Short mmCIF file of C-alpha atoms in Angstrom, two decimals:
data_model
loop_
_atom_site.label_atom_id
_atom_site.label_comp_id
_atom_site.label_asym_id
_atom_site.label_seq_id
_atom_site.Cartn_x
_atom_site.Cartn_y
_atom_site.Cartn_z
CA MET A 1 27.25 -10.65 25.94
CA SER A 2 28.10 -7.28 24.38
CA ARG A 3 31.13 -7.00 22.13
CA PRO A 4 33.86 -4.40 22.63
CA GLY A 5 34.55 -1.73 20.06
CA PHE A 6 36.81 -2.74 17.22
CA VAL A 7 38.58 -1.49 14.11
CA LEU A 8 37.62 -2.97 10.73
CA GLU A 9 40.03 -2.97 7.78
CA VAL A 10 38.16 -2.46 4.52
CA ASP A 11 38.63 -5.16 1.89
CA GLU A 12 36.69 -6.60 -1.07
CA ARG A 13 34.16 -8.25 1.31
CA THR A 14 33.29 -5.02 3.16
CA PRO A 15 29.83 -3.70 2.28
CA PRO A 16 29.26 0.00 1.58
CA LEU A 17 29.44 1.94 4.84
CA LEU A 18 26.80 4.27 6.21
CA VAL A 19 27.94 7.90 6.43
CA HIS A 20 25.76 10.62 7.94
CA GLU A 21 25.50 13.93 6.09
CA GLY A 22 23.22 16.28 8.00
CA GLU A 23 19.58 15.25 7.75
CA ASN A 24 20.45 12.49 5.31
CA PHE A 25 23.03 9.73 4.93
CA ARG A 26 24.65 7.73 2.18
CA LEU A 27 26.37 4.41 1.62
CA GLU A 28 30.02 4.96 0.79
CA ARG A 29 32.75 2.59 -0.38
CA LEU A 30 36.06 3.46 1.22
CA PRO A 31 39.36 2.51 -0.44
CA HIS A 32 40.72 -0.94 0.46
CA GLY A 33 42.96 -0.78 3.51
CA SER A 34 40.96 2.03 5.13
CA ARG A 35 40.19 1.52 8.81
CA VAL A 36 36.73 1.91 10.34
CA ILE A 37 36.35 2.55 14.09
CA TYR A 38 33.18 1.11 15.63
CA PRO A 39 31.95 1.57 19.21
CA PRO A 40 31.23 -1.33 21.54
CA ASP A 41 27.79 -2.92 21.39
CA SER A 42 25.11 -1.04 23.25
CA LEU A 43 25.23 -1.99 26.93
CA PRO A 44 22.06 -3.24 28.63
CA GLY A 45 20.07 -0.61 30.46
CA ILE A 46 19.25 -0.88 34.17
CA LYS A 47 15.97 -2.80 34.51
CA ASP A 48 14.77 -1.30 37.79
CA LEU A 49 15.81 2.29 37.14
CA ASP A 50 13.66 3.87 39.85
CA GLY A 51 15.14 1.42 42.35
CA ALA A 52 18.67 2.23 41.17
CA ILE A 53 18.00 5.94 41.60
CA ARG A 54 16.67 5.43 45.12
CA ARG A 55 19.65 3.29 46.07
CA ALA A 56 22.03 5.95 44.73
CA LEU A 57 20.35 8.69 46.76
CA LEU A 58 20.40 6.58 49.92
CA ASN A 59 23.94 5.24 49.45
CA PRO A 60 25.95 8.15 48.01
CA HIS A 61 29.72 8.37 47.60
CA GLY A 62 31.51 10.67 50.02
CA MET A 63 28.36 12.27 51.51
CA ASP A 64 25.51 11.44 53.85
CA PRO A 65 22.35 9.95 52.33
CA LEU A 66 20.22 12.62 50.71
CA PRO A 67 17.38 12.49 53.32
CA GLU A 68 19.91 13.24 56.06
CA LEU A 69 20.98 16.41 54.21
CA LEU A 70 17.40 17.72 54.06
CA THR A 71 15.96 19.77 56.95
CA PRO A 72 12.85 21.96 57.39
CA GLY A 73 13.43 25.61 56.53
CA MET A 74 16.46 24.97 54.32
CA ARG A 75 16.95 26.43 50.85
CA LEU A 76 17.14 23.58 48.34
CA THR A 77 18.03 24.19 44.70
CA ILE A 78 17.76 21.42 42.12
CA VAL A 79 19.82 22.08 39.00
CA PHE A 80 19.69 19.99 35.85
CA ASP A 81 21.42 19.76 32.48
CA ASP A 82 19.64 21.54 29.63
CA LEU A 83 18.51 20.28 26.22
CA SER A 84 22.04 20.24 24.77
CA LEU A 85 22.17 16.61 25.85
CA PRO A 86 21.52 13.83 25.27
CA LEU A 87 21.41 13.87 21.47
CA PRO A 88 18.83 13.03 20.21
CA SER A 89 16.60 13.80 23.17
CA MET A 90 15.54 10.97 25.45
CA ARG A 91 12.19 9.28 25.12
CA SER A 92 9.87 10.19 28.01
CA PRO A 93 10.23 9.82 30.90
CA ASP A 94 13.64 11.46 30.80
CA VAL A 95 15.97 10.11 33.50
CA ARG A 96 16.28 13.66 34.88
CA GLN A 97 12.52 13.66 35.51
CA ARG A 98 12.72 10.37 37.38
CA ILE A 99 15.56 11.63 39.58
CA ILE A 100 13.98 15.03 40.27
CA GLU A 101 10.71 13.41 41.29
CA GLN A 102 12.47 11.23 43.86
CA VAL A 103 14.49 14.17 45.21
CA LEU A 104 11.28 16.16 45.61
CA GLU A 105 9.58 13.27 47.40
CA PHE A 106 12.44 13.10 49.91
CA ALA A 107 12.31 16.89 50.33
CA ALA A 108 8.55 16.87 50.95
CA ALA A 109 8.89 14.09 53.50
CA LYS A 110 11.47 16.20 55.37
CA GLY A 111 9.33 19.35 55.32
CA VAL A 112 11.49 21.28 52.85
CA ASP A 113 9.30 23.84 51.11
CA ASP A 114 11.82 26.38 49.79
CA VAL A 115 12.69 24.61 46.56
CA GLU A 116 13.80 26.06 43.22
CA LEU A 117 14.56 24.22 39.98
CA ILE A 118 17.05 25.76 37.55
CA ALA A 119 18.12 24.62 34.10
CA ALA A 120 21.91 24.93 33.81
CA ASN A 121 21.94 26.53 30.37
CA ALA A 122 24.90 28.92 30.89
CA LEU A 123 25.07 31.01 27.67
CA HIS A 124 22.80 28.65 25.75
CA ARG A 125 19.35 29.78 24.73
CA ARG A 126 16.50 29.59 27.19
CA MET A 127 14.41 26.47 26.89
CA THR A 128 10.76 26.87 25.96
CA PRO A 129 8.07 25.72 28.39
CA ALA A 130 7.50 22.62 26.25
CA GLU A 131 11.22 21.78 26.30
CA LEU A 132 11.37 22.20 30.07
CA LYS A 133 8.30 20.00 30.46
CA HIS A 134 9.88 17.25 28.37
CA ILE A 135 12.88 17.09 30.74
CA VAL A 136 11.17 17.43 34.14
CA GLY A 137 7.84 15.82 33.32
CA GLU A 138 4.23 16.99 33.55
CA ARG A 139 3.85 16.71 37.33
CA VAL A 140 6.98 18.70 38.23
CA PHE A 141 6.30 21.23 35.50
CA ARG A 142 2.75 21.93 36.72
CA SER A 143 3.94 22.26 40.31
CA PHE A 144 6.89 24.62 39.76
CA PHE A 145 6.62 26.48 36.44
CA PRO A 146 6.99 29.42 35.91
CA LYS A 147 7.98 30.95 39.25
CA HIS A 148 10.09 28.15 40.68
CA LEU A 149 11.24 26.36 37.52
CA THR A 150 13.44 28.65 35.48
CA ASN A 151 16.33 28.90 33.06
CA HIS A 152 19.59 30.24 34.46
CA ASP A 153 20.15 33.83 33.33
CA ALA A 154 23.86 34.57 32.95
CA GLU A 155 23.15 38.28 32.39
CA ASP A 156 20.92 38.91 35.41
CA ARG A 157 23.45 40.89 37.43
CA GLU A 158 21.28 41.03 40.55
CA ASN A 159 21.04 37.27 40.62
CA LEU A 160 24.72 36.47 40.14
CA VAL A 161 27.31 36.32 42.90
CA HIS A 162 31.09 36.48 42.59
CA LEU A 163 32.63 33.88 44.90
CA GLY A 164 36.26 34.78 44.34
CA ASN A 165 39.19 33.95 42.09
CA THR A 166 41.19 30.76 41.66
CA HIS A 167 44.95 30.78 42.21
CA GLU A 168 45.21 31.33 38.43
CA GLY A 169 43.08 34.47 38.71
CA GLU A 170 39.94 32.96 37.19
CA ASP A 171 36.67 34.60 38.28
CA VAL A 172 34.09 32.24 39.74
CA GLU A 173 30.68 33.83 39.38
CA ILE A 174 27.50 31.77 39.47
CA ASN A 175 23.76 31.92 39.96
CA ARG A 176 22.97 33.64 43.28
CA ARG A 177 20.14 31.32 44.27
CA ALA A 178 22.42 28.29 43.96
CA ALA A 179 25.32 30.03 45.72
CA GLU A 180 23.12 30.98 48.67
CA SER A 181 21.36 27.62 49.00
CA ASP A 182 21.94 25.22 51.86
CA LEU A 183 22.16 22.42 49.33
CA VAL A 184 22.45 22.22 45.54
CA VAL A 185 21.37 18.93 43.99
CA TYR A 186 22.76 18.65 40.47
CA VAL A 187 21.03 16.20 38.11
CA ASN A 188 23.28 15.23 35.21
CA ILE A 189 23.47 13.13 32.09
CA THR A 190 27.07 12.45 31.07
CA SER A 191 26.93 11.49 27.40
CA THR A 192 30.62 12.10 26.68
CA ALA A 193 33.77 12.15 28.78
CA MET A 194 33.82 15.94 28.40
CA SER A 195 30.70 16.49 30.52
CA GLY A 196 29.75 16.24 34.16
CA GLY A 197 32.01 16.42 37.18
CA PRO A 198 33.62 19.81 37.78
CA LYS A 199 31.96 21.18 34.64
CA SER A 200 28.38 20.96 35.89
CA VAL A 201 27.91 23.86 38.32
CA ALA A 202 31.05 25.81 37.39
CA VAL A 203 29.90 26.09 33.77
CA GLY A 204 26.15 25.49 33.73
CA LEU A 205 25.37 28.22 36.28
CA ALA A 206 28.16 30.63 35.33
CA SER A 207 28.33 34.04 33.70
CA TYR A 208 30.44 35.29 30.80
CA ARG A 209 32.81 36.71 33.40
CA SER A 210 33.63 33.14 34.46
CA LEU A 211 33.26 31.30 31.17
CA ARG A 212 35.75 33.48 29.32
CA HIS A 213 38.58 31.94 31.37
CA HIS A 214 38.27 28.51 29.76
CA HIS A 215 36.25 29.18 26.60
CA ASN A 216 39.09 31.02 24.92
CA VAL A 217 41.51 30.29 22.09
CA HIS A 218 44.60 29.66 24.22
CA THR A 219 42.88 27.23 26.58
CA LEU A 220 41.09 25.31 23.84
CA GLN A 221 44.23 25.04 21.69
CA HIS A 222 45.91 23.44 24.72
CA SER A 223 43.12 20.93 25.37
CA ARG A 224 44.24 17.59 23.89
CA SER A 225 41.40 16.50 23.82
CA PHE A 226 38.16 17.75 25.38
CA ASN A 227 37.36 14.10 26.17
CA ASP A 228 40.71 13.40 27.83
CA PRO A 229 40.47 15.54 31.01
CA PRO A 230 44.08 15.00 32.20
CA ASN A 231 45.28 16.48 28.89
CA SER A 232 42.65 19.23 28.71
CA ALA A 233 43.56 22.75 29.82
CA MET A 234 39.83 23.45 29.78
CA HIS A 235 39.22 20.76 32.39
CA HIS A 236 42.13 21.99 34.49
CA SER A 237 40.30 25.32 34.69
CA TYR A 238 37.02 23.57 35.55
CA HIS A 239 38.75 21.76 38.41
CA ARG A 240 40.22 24.97 39.83
CA MET A 241 36.81 26.60 39.75
CA ALA A 242 35.09 23.55 41.26
CA ASP A 243 37.63 23.52 44.09
CA LEU A 244 36.78 27.12 44.91
CA LEU A 245 33.05 26.44 44.59
CA GLY A 246 33.36 23.54 47.02
CA GLY A 247 34.35 25.97 49.76
CA HIS A 248 31.16 28.00 49.32
CA VAL A 249 28.43 25.70 48.02
CA LYS A 250 27.37 22.26 49.21
CA ILE A 251 26.76 20.17 46.09
CA PHE A 252 25.15 16.74 45.98
CA THR A 253 25.48 15.46 42.42
CA ILE A 254 23.60 12.67 40.68
CA GLU A 255 25.28 11.56 37.44
CA THR A 256 23.84 9.14 34.93
CA THR A 257 25.21 7.45 31.83
CA LEU A 258 23.37 6.09 28.79
CA ASN A 259 23.87 3.26 26.34
CA ASN A 260 24.19 3.59 22.57
CA ASP A 261 20.53 3.01 21.68
CA THR A 262 20.55 6.28 19.77
CA PHE A 263 17.76 5.73 17.25
CA PRO A 264 14.21 4.30 17.61
CA SER A 265 13.13 1.01 16.08
CA ALA A 266 11.82 2.72 12.95
CA ALA A 267 15.44 3.63 12.13
CA ARG A 268 17.11 0.64 13.79
CA PHE A 269 19.51 0.20 10.85
CA LEU A 270 21.30 3.33 12.10
CA ASN A 271 22.26 1.45 15.28
CA LYS A 272 23.66 -1.56 13.42
CA ARG A 273 26.91 -2.42 11.69
CA GLU A 274 26.35 -2.64 7.96
CA TRP A 275 27.03 -6.37 7.53
CA GLU A 276 24.37 -7.03 10.19
CA TRP A 277 21.60 -5.39 8.17
CA ASN A 278 18.82 -7.78 7.22
CA TYR A 279 16.43 -7.29 4.29
CA ALA A 280 14.12 -5.15 6.43
CA ASP A 281 17.01 -2.86 7.41
CA GLN A 282 18.07 -2.50 3.78
CA ALA A 283 14.52 -1.67 2.75
CA THR A 284 14.15 0.83 5.60
CA TYR A 285 17.40 2.52 4.60
CA LEU A 286 16.25 2.90 1.00
CA ALA A 287 12.79 4.12 1.99
CA THR A 288 14.19 6.61 4.53
CA ARG A 289 16.73 7.98 2.10
CA ARG A 290 14.11 8.32 -0.65
CA GLY A 291 11.65 9.92 1.75
CA ASN A 292 14.28 12.40 2.89
CA GLY A 293 14.87 13.39 -0.71
CA LEU A 294 11.17 14.03 -1.35
CA LEU A 295 10.60 16.20 1.72
CA LYS A 296 11.17 19.92 1.78
CA PRO A 297 14.14 20.82 4.02
CA ALA A 298 12.02 22.43 6.75
CA MET A 299 9.72 19.42 7.01
CA ARG A 300 12.64 16.98 6.96
CA ARG A 301 14.28 18.92 9.77
CA ARG A 302 11.12 18.93 11.88
CA LEU A 303 10.69 15.17 11.49
CA TRP A 304 14.27 14.39 12.51
CA HIS A 305 14.13 16.71 15.49
CA LYS A 306 11.03 14.91 16.73
CA THR A 307 13.12 11.73 16.97
CA GLU A 308 13.43 10.53 20.55
CA ALA A 309 16.01 7.93 21.51
CA PRO A 310 15.10 4.80 23.51
CA TYR A 311 18.28 5.04 25.58
CA GLY A 312 18.89 2.65 28.42
CA VAL A 313 20.49 4.07 31.57
CA THR A 314 23.73 2.22 32.34
CA GLY A 315 24.67 3.87 35.62
CA VAL A 316 23.42 6.13 38.41
CA HIS A 317 25.88 7.46 40.98
CA ALA A 318 25.29 10.13 43.61
CA GLY A 319 27.21 12.06 46.22
CA ALA A 320 30.31 14.25 46.24
CA PRO A 321 31.18 15.36 42.68
CA SER A 322 34.86 14.42 43.04
CA GLU A 323 33.98 10.85 44.03
CA VAL A 324 31.07 10.34 41.67
CA HIS A 325 32.62 11.50 38.42
CA PRO A 326 35.40 8.87 38.13
CA LEU A 327 32.70 6.19 38.35
CA THR A 328 30.73 7.98 35.65
CA LEU A 329 33.73 8.15 33.32
CA LYS A 330 34.27 4.40 33.69
CA ASN A 331 30.75 3.85 32.40
CA VAL A 332 31.28 6.25 29.49
CA HIS A 333 34.45 4.39 28.53
CA ARG A 334 32.73 1.00 28.81
CA GLN A 335 30.18 2.17 26.24
CA GLN A 336 32.32 4.22 23.88
CA LEU A 337 36.03 3.42 24.10
CA THR A 338 37.68 1.62 21.18
CA GLU A 339 41.40 0.91 20.98
CA VAL A 340 43.06 2.21 17.79
CA ASP A 341 46.63 1.42 16.74
CA GLY A 342 48.29 4.55 15.38
CA GLN A 343 47.20 7.65 13.51
CA ALA A 344 46.14 8.03 9.88
CA ASP A 345 47.00 10.57 7.19
CA VAL A 346 43.29 11.19 6.57
CA ALA A 347 40.36 11.09 9.00
CA VAL A 348 36.79 10.77 7.72
CA TYR A 349 33.70 11.77 9.70
CA GLY A 350 30.01 11.84 8.81
CA LEU A 351 28.21 14.66 10.64
CA PRO A 352 24.58 14.02 11.67
CA TYR A 353 21.65 16.42 11.72
CA ILE A 354 21.96 17.32 15.38
CA GLY A 355 24.52 18.84 17.73
CA PRO A 356 24.31 20.45 21.16
CA TYR A 357 23.22 23.87 19.86
CA ASN A 358 20.67 23.19 17.12
CA VAL A 359 18.11 21.13 19.04
CA ASN A 360 14.72 22.02 17.51
CA SER A 361 16.65 24.48 15.36
CA VAL A 362 18.97 24.87 12.34
CA MET A 363 22.49 23.50 11.99
CA ASN A 364 24.06 26.69 10.67
CA PRO A 365 27.53 26.66 9.04
CA ILE A 366 29.36 27.71 12.22
CA LEU A 367 27.68 24.91 14.14
CA VAL A 368 28.67 22.47 11.39
CA MET A 369 32.27 23.58 11.84
CA SER A 370 32.00 23.25 15.62
CA LEU A 371 30.39 19.82 15.46
CA GLY A 372 33.09 18.55 13.11
CA LEU A 373 36.30 20.21 14.24
CA GLY A 374 35.25 20.73 17.84
CA TYR A 375 33.19 17.74 18.90
CA PHE A 376 33.87 14.87 16.49
CA PHE A 377 37.58 15.59 16.01
CA ASN A 378 37.99 15.60 19.80
CA LEU A 379 36.37 12.21 20.37
CA TYR A 380 39.70 10.67 21.26
CA VAL A 381 42.06 10.08 24.16
CA ASN A 382 45.87 10.12 23.97
CA LYS A 383 46.11 11.56 20.44
CA PRO A 384 43.83 12.29 17.46
CA ILE A 385 42.99 9.59 14.92
CA VAL A 386 44.66 11.78 12.26
CA ARG A 387 48.34 12.77 12.39
CA GLU A 388 49.54 16.35 12.74
CA GLY A 389 49.49 17.99 9.32
CA GLY A 390 46.99 15.43 8.04
CA VAL A 391 43.59 15.99 6.43
CA ALA A 392 40.08 15.76 7.89
CA ILE A 393 37.19 15.00 5.53
CA PHE A 394 33.69 15.73 6.81
CA TYR A 395 30.37 14.97 5.17
CA HIS A 396 27.73 17.69 5.46
CA PRO A 397 25.81 19.86 2.95
CA MET A 398 26.58 23.00 5.01
CA PRO A 399 23.75 25.16 3.61
CA ASN A 400 23.85 28.88 4.27
CA GLU A 401 20.92 28.71 6.71
CA PHE A 402 20.44 30.25 10.15
CA HIS A 403 17.65 30.26 12.71
CA PRO A 404 16.87 33.98 13.12
CA VAL A 405 15.46 33.59 16.66
CA HIS A 406 18.02 31.17 18.09
CA HIS A 407 21.18 32.38 16.37
CA PRO A 408 21.06 36.13 15.67
CA SER A 409 24.68 36.81 16.63
CA TYR A 410 25.75 33.85 14.48
CA ILE A 411 24.35 35.58 11.42
CA ASP A 412 26.41 38.71 12.06
CA PHE A 413 29.47 36.64 12.93
CA TYR A 414 29.21 34.83 9.59
CA GLU A 415 28.43 37.88 7.46
CA GLU A 416 30.79 40.39 9.06
CA ILE A 417 33.62 38.72 10.93
CA LEU A 418 34.31 35.66 8.77
CA ALA A 419 34.30 37.92 5.73
CA GLU A 420 37.38 39.56 7.23
CA THR A 421 39.25 36.71 8.95
CA THR A 422 38.91 33.09 10.11
CA ASP A 423 41.86 33.25 12.52
CA PRO A 424 40.50 32.44 16.01
CA ALA A 425 43.10 34.57 17.82
CA VAL A 426 42.42 37.61 15.65
CA ILE A 427 38.66 37.15 16.01
CA GLU A 428 38.98 36.89 19.79
CA ALA A 429 41.18 39.97 20.13
CA LYS A 430 39.21 42.26 17.79
CA TYR A 431 35.56 41.29 18.18
CA GLU A 432 34.71 39.11 21.17
CA LYS A 433 34.08 41.83 23.73
CA GLN A 434 31.89 43.77 21.30
CA PHE A 435 29.55 40.83 20.75
CA ALA A 436 29.69 39.65 24.37
CA THR A 437 28.48 43.01 25.69
CA ASP A 438 26.17 44.08 22.87
CA PRO A 439 22.89 45.23 24.51
CA TRP A 440 20.67 43.85 21.73
CA TYR A 441 22.20 40.38 21.80
CA THR A 442 21.95 40.42 25.59
CA HIS A 443 18.28 41.39 25.40
CA LEU A 444 17.54 38.57 22.96
CA TYR A 445 19.38 36.08 25.17
CA ARG A 446 17.43 37.16 28.26
CA LYS A 447 13.95 37.77 26.85
CA SER A 448 13.74 35.72 23.66
CA TYR A 449 15.27 32.33 22.82
CA ALA A 450 18.64 33.40 21.48
CA TYR A 451 22.07 32.07 22.27
CA HIS A 452 24.29 34.66 23.97
CA GLY A 453 26.04 37.16 21.73
CA VAL A 454 29.44 35.56 22.40
CA HIS A 455 28.31 32.01 21.64
CA PRO A 456 29.41 31.85 17.97
CA PHE A 457 32.89 32.91 19.09
CA TYR A 458 33.07 30.00 21.50
CA MET A 459 31.93 27.63 18.79
CA TRP A 460 34.65 28.94 16.50
CA TYR A 461 37.28 28.58 19.21
CA TRP A 462 36.00 25.04 19.81
CA GLY A 463 37.67 24.05 16.55
CA ALA A 464 40.91 25.95 17.25
CA HIS A 465 42.90 22.85 18.29
CA ALA A 466 41.80 20.94 15.16
CA MET A 467 42.60 23.90 12.87
CA GLN A 468 46.05 24.12 14.44
CA HIS A 469 46.61 20.35 14.12
CA LEU A 470 45.33 19.71 10.59
CA GLY A 471 46.95 20.53 7.28
CA GLU A 472 43.63 20.78 5.46
CA VAL A 473 39.87 20.44 6.02
CA ILE A 474 37.50 19.29 3.27
CA PHE A 475 33.70 19.01 3.36
CA VAL A 476 32.05 16.52 1.01
CA GLY A 477 28.72 17.75 -0.36
CA ALA A 478 29.07 21.23 1.13
CA ASP A 479 27.91 24.45 -0.46
CA ARG A 480 31.14 25.74 -1.97
CA LYS A 481 30.64 29.41 -1.16
CA THR A 482 29.73 28.65 2.43
CA ALA A 483 32.70 26.34 2.93
CA ALA A 484 35.01 28.95 1.42
CA ARG A 485 33.68 31.62 3.80
CA LEU A 486 34.72 29.36 6.68
CA GLY A 487 38.15 28.77 5.16
CA PHE A 488 37.53 25.17 4.05
CA ARG A 489 37.40 23.36 0.72
CA ALA A 490 34.35 21.58 -0.69
CA ALA A 491 34.25 18.39 -2.75
CA SER A 492 31.41 16.60 -4.51
CA THR A 493 32.54 13.05 -3.73
CA LEU A 494 34.98 11.18 -1.55
CA ASN A 495 37.22 10.58 -4.57
CA ASP A 496 37.27 14.31 -5.26
CA ALA A 497 38.11 14.98 -1.60
CA LEU A 498 40.97 12.48 -1.69
CA GLU A 499 42.27 14.10 -4.87
CA LEU A 500 42.29 17.47 -3.11
CA ALA A 501 43.91 15.89 -0.06
CA SER A 502 46.67 14.33 -2.18
CA HIS A 503 48.44 17.69 -2.35
CA THR A 504 48.86 17.46 1.44
CA VAL A 505 49.15 13.71 2.19
CA GLY A 506 50.11 12.16 -1.14
CA THR A 507 48.22 9.80 -3.43
CA SER A 508 48.22 6.71 -1.18
CA PRO A 509 47.30 8.02 2.28
CA SER A 510 46.25 5.89 5.22
CA ILE A 511 42.57 6.53 5.97
CA THR A 512 40.54 6.10 9.16
CA TYR A 513 36.77 6.53 9.29
CA GLN A 514 35.35 7.12 12.77
CA HIS A 515 31.88 5.60 12.40
CA MET A 516 29.37 7.78 14.28
CA PRO A 517 26.72 8.08 15.65
CA PRO A 518 26.42 6.18 17.99
CA LEU A 519 29.39 7.86 19.60
CA THR A 520 32.83 6.27 19.58
CA LEU A 521 35.74 7.44 21.73
CA ALA A 522 39.00 6.42 20.06
CA SER A 523 41.88 5.48 22.34
CA VAL A 524 44.79 5.99 19.94
CA ARG A 525 48.05 4.26 20.81
#
């Protein structure tokens, strides 16, 4: 029987704790009395996954069974989440492949031959053919690529359609093929409470014209947190857009959830609590850490990005998005939610090598900031694990490195804009439109493999709530010049970071370490 998540209080019996720091990790001793938040044990995966998928398609929530929605001559569009999740990527066969194959079998049996597959990448970079193949599988890839298996293009004006405005004046503009289809089947993986539901089509197939309404400083500062939809202004906007979409587009969604089997057996110690390590785990930790140190950074990065997780699928639900998503969130909470009593003066987070926007790429400094202050800080419901005016300490080397193909606008954002200001509101007002409409960035987004010109702005805004909430941000092990450019302080050790933090929270602060990955969602009372 799996154990729920729990909070450990550090004492003299507590072993050193694993802390991720980019492509490496360390064992760290936290001060006595510090709290450590652990997720629940990994839930068992569904044994007969193909059977569970079939049952979900035949017994959906709030809609007719999928075969009854399929008719000869109809326009069917299958949309799926892109490579930004899950993290790390899923060992083949990806659950999206298994779902898409069954949907296509039903479609073929019903004589549906006008079928398109679209990756819902919004303003993310296009996926390469190899990345698409990994998600949809060899058989689907060979049958549909390149003409009928494509990445969404948020700058292809001829293939976007404006469906109207919400009662708050938000533009809803999405992919034309999806908007004009008789049925859109959305295939989703919900790895955090932030994803899925109203976000899927309204964001994944949208244009900048739509996305700017919720990916802005004001909305993100009023989202408390991204993983607590009732308290998220961003999700309120998603819901308004999804309501409008529902009047124009028929959407049959299939949402899946995963367990916390994040790392393969070769790195199984990363899935365990430290006092559960046996001699083999200890030896593997030492060998992995030593090997990491001997490898050149580029080789180390390639090896980690080849890691594929042996996730188990914990749930498959299909049907009307509004009825499916609450069931999905229950599964996410079962796997990730841990009750925490009260806030701390200092929050500690170890940031891993991968986030949504550096898959097969480089974790540049802006993405480090976004992963820490945007994603990890927001892994809570009710209130953050750190009090208002408190200090967040992150572990990451934060090298001044960028992927020139994937992140060209990030380079200019770092060199030009952050040299002038780090204030999200000022950045938004003075520079966003320039980058969002720059013809060269747009060309690279459409024809190469670059993130949209506005993407670094959104990643900076992603941390706006945390920057507003925190009194200070410190990065342990970070390049000092790089951290300073981002407006943060760097420390060599945890003790040094706590010394710096003492000017804000005193010399005897309460400390909470949110132990991740695997992901933990803190429910703070």
